[in-house]
Tab-separated table of C-alpha atoms and ligand atoms in Angstrom:
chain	number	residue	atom	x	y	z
A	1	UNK	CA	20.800	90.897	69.327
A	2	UNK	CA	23.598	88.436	68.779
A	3	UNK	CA	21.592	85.010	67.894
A	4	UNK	CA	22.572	81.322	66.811
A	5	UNK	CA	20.286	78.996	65.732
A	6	UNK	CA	21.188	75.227	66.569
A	7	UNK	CA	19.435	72.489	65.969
A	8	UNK	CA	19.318	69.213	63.602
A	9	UNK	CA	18.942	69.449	59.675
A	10	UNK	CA	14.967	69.512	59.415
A	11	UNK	CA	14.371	71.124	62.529
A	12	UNK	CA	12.793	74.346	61.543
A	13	UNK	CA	16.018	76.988	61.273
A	14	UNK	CA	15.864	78.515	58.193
A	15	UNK	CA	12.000	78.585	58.838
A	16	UNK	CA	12.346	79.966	62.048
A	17	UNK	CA	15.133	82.555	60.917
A	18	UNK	CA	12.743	84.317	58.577
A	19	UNK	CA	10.746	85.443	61.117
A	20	UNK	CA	13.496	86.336	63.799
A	21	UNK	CA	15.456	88.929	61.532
A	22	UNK	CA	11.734	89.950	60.041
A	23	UNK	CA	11.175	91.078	63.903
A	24	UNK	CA	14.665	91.677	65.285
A	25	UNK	CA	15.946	93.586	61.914
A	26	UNK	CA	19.153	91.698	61.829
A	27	UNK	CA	20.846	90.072	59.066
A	28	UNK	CA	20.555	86.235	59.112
A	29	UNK	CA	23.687	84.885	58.222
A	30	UNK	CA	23.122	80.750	56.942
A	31	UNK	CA	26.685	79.024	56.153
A	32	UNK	CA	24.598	76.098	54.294
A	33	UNK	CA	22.689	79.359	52.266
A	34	UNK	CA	26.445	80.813	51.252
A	35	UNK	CA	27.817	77.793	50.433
A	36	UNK	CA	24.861	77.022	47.989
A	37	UNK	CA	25.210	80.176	46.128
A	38	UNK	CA	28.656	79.580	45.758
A	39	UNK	CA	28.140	76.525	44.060
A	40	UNK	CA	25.351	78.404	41.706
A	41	UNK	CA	27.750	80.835	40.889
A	42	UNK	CA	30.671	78.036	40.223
A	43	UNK	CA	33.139	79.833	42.461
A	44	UNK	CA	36.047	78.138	43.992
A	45	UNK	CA	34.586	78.273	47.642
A	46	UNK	CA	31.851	76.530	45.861
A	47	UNK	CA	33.653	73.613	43.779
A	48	UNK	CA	35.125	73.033	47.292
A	49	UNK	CA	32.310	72.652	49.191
A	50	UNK	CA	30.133	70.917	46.629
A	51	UNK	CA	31.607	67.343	47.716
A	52	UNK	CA	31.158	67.974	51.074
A	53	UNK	CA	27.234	68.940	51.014
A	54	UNK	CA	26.418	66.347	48.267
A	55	UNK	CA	27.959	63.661	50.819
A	56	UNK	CA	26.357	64.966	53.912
A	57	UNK	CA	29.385	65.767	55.486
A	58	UNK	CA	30.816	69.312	56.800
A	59	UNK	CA	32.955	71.195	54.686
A	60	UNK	CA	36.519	71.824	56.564
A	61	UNK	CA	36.395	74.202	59.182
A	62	UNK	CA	39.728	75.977	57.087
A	63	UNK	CA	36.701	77.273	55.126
A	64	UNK	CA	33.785	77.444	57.293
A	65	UNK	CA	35.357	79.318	59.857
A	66	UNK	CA	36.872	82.543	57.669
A	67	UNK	CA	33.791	83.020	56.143
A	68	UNK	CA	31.776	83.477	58.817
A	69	UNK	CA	34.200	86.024	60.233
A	70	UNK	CA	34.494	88.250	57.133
A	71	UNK	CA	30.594	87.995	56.752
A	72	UNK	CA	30.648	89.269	60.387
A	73	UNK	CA	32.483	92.144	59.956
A	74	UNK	CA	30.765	93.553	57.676
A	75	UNK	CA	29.065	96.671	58.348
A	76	UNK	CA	25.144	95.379	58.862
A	77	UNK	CA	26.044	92.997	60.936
A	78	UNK	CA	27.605	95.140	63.797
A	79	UNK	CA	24.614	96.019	66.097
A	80	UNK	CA	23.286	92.323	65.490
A	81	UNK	CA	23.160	89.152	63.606
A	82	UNK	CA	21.745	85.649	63.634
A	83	UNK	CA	23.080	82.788	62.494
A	84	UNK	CA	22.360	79.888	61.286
A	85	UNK	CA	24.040	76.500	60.434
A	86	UNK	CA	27.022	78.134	62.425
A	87	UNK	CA	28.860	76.729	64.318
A	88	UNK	CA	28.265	73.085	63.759
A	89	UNK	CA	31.117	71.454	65.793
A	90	UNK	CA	33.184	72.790	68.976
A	91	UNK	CA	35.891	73.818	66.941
A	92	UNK	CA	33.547	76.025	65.086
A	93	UNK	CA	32.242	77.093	68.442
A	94	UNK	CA	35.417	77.957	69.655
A	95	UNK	CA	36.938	79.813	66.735
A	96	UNK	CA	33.403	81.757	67.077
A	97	UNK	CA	33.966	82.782	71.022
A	98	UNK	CA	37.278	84.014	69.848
A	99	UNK	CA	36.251	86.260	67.084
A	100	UNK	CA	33.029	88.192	69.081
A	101	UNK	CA	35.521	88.342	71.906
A	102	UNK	CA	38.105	90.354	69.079
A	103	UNK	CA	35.227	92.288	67.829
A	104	UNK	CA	34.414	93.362	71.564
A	105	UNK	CA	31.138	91.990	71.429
A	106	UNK	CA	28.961	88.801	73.104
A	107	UNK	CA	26.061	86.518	72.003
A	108	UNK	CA	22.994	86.974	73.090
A	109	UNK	CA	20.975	83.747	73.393
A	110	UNK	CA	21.529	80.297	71.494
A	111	UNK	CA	18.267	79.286	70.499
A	112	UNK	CA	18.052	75.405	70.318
A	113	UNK	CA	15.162	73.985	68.628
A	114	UNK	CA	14.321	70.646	69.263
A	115	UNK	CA	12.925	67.739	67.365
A	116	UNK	CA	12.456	64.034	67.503
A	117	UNK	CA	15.325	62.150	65.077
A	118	UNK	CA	12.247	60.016	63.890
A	119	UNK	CA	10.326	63.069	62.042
A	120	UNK	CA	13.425	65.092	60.691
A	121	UNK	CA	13.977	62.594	57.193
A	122	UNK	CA	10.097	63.299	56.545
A	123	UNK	CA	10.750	67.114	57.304
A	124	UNK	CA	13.764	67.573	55.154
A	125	UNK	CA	12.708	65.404	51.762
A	126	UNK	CA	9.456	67.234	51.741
A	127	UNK	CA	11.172	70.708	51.881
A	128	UNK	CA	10.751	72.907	49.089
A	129	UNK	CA	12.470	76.600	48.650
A	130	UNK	CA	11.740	79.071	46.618
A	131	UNK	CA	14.847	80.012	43.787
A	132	UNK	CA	13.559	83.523	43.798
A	133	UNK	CA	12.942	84.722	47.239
A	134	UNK	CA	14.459	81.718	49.332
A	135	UNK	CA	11.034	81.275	51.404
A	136	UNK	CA	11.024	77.821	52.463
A	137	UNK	CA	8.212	75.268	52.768
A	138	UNK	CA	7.062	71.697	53.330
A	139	UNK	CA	4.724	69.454	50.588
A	140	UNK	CA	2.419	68.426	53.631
A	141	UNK	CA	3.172	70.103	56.798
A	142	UNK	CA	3.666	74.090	54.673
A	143	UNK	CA	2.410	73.661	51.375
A	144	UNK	CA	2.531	76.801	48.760
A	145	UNK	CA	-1.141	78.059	48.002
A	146	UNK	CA	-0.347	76.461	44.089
A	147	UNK	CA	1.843	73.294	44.078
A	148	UNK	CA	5.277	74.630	42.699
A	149	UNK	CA	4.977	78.080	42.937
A	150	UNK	CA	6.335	80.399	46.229
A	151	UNK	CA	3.233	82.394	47.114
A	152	UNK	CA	5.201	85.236	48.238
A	153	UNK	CA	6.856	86.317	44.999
A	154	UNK	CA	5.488	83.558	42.816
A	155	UNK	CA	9.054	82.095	42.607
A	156	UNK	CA	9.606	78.682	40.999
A	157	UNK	CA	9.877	75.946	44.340
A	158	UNK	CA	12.931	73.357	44.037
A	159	UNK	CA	13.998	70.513	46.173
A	160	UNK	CA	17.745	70.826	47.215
A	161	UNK	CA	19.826	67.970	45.748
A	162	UNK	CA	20.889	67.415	49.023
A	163	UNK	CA	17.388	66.415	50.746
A	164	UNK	CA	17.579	63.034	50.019
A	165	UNK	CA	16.560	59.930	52.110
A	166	UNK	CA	20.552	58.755	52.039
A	167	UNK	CA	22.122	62.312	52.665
A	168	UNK	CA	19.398	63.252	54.834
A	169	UNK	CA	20.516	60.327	56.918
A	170	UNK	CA	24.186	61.037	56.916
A	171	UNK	CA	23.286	65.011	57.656
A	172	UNK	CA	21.230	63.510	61.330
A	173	UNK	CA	24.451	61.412	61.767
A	174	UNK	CA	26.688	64.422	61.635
A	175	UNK	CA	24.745	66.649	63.653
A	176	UNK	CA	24.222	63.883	66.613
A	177	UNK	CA	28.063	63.467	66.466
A	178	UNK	CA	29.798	66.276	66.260
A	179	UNK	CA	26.945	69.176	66.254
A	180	UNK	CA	24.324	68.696	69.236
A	181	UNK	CA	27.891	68.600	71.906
A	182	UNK	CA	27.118	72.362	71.652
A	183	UNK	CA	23.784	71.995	73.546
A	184	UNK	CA	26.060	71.550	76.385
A	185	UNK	CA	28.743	73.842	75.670
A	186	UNK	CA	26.057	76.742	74.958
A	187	UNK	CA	23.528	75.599	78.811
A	188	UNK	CA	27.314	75.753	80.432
A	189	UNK	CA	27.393	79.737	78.963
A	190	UNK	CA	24.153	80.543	80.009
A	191	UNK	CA	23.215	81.307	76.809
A	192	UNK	CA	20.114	78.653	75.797
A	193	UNK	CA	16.865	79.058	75.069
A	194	UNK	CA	15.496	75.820	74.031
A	195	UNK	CA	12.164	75.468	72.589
A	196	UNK	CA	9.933	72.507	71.152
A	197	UNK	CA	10.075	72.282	67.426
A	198	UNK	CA	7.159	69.602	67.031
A	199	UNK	CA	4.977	72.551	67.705
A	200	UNK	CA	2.713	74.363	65.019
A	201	UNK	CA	5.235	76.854	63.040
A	202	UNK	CA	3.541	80.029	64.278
A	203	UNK	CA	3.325	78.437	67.981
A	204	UNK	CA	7.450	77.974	67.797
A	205	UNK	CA	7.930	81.417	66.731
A	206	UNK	CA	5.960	82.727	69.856
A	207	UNK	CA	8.313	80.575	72.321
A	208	UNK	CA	10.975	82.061	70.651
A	209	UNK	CA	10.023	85.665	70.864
A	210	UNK	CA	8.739	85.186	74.424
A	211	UNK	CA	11.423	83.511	75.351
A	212	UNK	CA	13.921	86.654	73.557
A	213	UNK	CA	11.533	89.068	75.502
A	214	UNK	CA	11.706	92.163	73.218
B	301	ADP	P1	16.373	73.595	58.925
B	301	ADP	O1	16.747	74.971	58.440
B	301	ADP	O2	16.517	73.443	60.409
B	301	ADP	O3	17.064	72.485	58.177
B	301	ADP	P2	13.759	74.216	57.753
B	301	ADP	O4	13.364	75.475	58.426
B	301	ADP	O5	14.204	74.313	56.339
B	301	ADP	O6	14.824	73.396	58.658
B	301	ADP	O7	12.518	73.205	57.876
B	301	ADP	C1	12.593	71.892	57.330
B	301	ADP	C2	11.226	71.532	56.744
B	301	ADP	O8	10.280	71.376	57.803
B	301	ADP	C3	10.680	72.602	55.815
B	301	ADP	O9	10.028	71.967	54.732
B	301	ADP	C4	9.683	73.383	56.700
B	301	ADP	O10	8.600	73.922	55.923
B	301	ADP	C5	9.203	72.316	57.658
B	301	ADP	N1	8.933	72.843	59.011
B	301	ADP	C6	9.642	73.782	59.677
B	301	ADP	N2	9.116	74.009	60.905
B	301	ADP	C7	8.047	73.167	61.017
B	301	ADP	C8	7.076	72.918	62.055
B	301	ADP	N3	7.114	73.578	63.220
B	301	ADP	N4	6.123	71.992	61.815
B	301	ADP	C9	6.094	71.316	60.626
B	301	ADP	N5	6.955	71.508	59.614
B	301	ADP	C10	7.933	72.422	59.799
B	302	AMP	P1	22.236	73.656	55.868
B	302	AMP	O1	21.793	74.602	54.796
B	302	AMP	O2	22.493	74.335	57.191
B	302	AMP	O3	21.310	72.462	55.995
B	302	AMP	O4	23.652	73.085	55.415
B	302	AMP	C1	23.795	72.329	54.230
B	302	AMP	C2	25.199	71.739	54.167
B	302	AMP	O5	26.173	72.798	54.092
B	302	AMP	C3	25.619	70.879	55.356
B	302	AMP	O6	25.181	69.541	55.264
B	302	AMP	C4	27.161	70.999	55.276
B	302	AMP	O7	27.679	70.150	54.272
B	302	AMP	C5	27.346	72.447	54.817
B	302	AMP	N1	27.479	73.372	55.967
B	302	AMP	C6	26.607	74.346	56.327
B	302	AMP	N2	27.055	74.995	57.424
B	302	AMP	C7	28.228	74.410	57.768
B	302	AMP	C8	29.161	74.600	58.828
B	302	AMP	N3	28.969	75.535	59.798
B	302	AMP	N4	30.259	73.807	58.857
B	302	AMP	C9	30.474	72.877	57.918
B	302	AMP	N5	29.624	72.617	56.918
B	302	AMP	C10	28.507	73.373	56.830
């Protein structure tokens, strides 16, 4: 299965992600998750990008786009991927067509989960990940079993410096702009699931499968 997850920051991707490779066995490929490790690891990818995701904003496309396409050639991703955070304007979306069409290959469904704006601030400052293991959870709506601490691997939980009120804000601006265009670009493909993402987290996962039918 060739997958994309689209939605706004907040809306339950990377949540949503864990479960879809956990099922479909396929590699879940998150630009935002790259770019952060990059940053932890001080490389030059990640001094470039720092700027970009401390303001809100996307990083260039110049960047964006060649990673995704090496990360997609590698070898697990060839019967299958999903990703996530990717694309995030039609550029992105474009340069994307063009490279499955190179590797001979097609998407599969563009699952786009959907949220009301007034919720997604509350969603992303009260996200908490886990530096270990990279689970992801929420202080009210998918607290850890002991405040701080992943209950998967036991992991130390930290807030991303980016889920902030202000660049949490300017993240919702971005998408609305120049990201949610590809609802429309994706229905006109045939390729869109679209599910409700105010639903319990287990309840969104069974849309998805449901709707994926395998
Ligand atoms: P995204 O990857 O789209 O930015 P996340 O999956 O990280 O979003 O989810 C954002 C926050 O909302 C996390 O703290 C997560 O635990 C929480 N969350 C995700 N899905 C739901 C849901 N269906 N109901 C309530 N909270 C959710
Ligand atoms: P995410 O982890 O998906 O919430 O992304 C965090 C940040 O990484 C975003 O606010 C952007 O600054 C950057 N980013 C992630 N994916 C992309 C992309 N496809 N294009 C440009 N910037 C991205």
């Amino acid at each position: 299965m060739r997958l994309i997850l689209l939605g706004p920051p907040g809306a339950g991707k990377g949540t949503q992600a864990a479960n879809i490779v956990d099922k479909y066995n396929i590699p879940h490929i998150s630009t935002g998750d790259i770019f952060r490790k990059n940053i932890k690891e001080g490389t030059d990818l990640g001094k470039k990008a720092k700027e970009y995701i401390d303001g809100g904003q996307l990083v260039p496309d110049s960047l964006t786009i060649a990673l995704v396409e090496d990360r997609l050639k590698q070898d697990d991703a060839q019967d299958g991927f999903l990703l996530d955070g990717f694309p995030r304007n039609l550029d992105q979306a474009e340069a994307l067509d063009q490279i499955l069409e190179n590797m001979a290959c097609k998407l599969t469904s563009v699952i786009n989960i959907a949220v009301d704006p007034s919720i997604l601030v509350e969603r992303a400052v009260g996200r908490r990940i886990c530096k270990n293991c990279g689970a992801t959870y929420h202080v009210v709506f998918n607290p850890s079993k002991v405040e701080g601490v992943c209950d998967k691997c036991s992991g130390e939980l930290y807030q991303r410096s980016d889920d902030n009120e202000e660049t949490v804000s300017n993240r919702i601006n971005v998408y609305s702009n120049e990201t949610a265009p590809l609802i429309d670009y994706y229905t006109e493909q045939g390729v869109i699931i679209n599910v409700d993402g105010q639903k319990d987290i287990d309840l969104v996962f069974e849309d998805i499968a449901s709707a994926l039918g395998r």
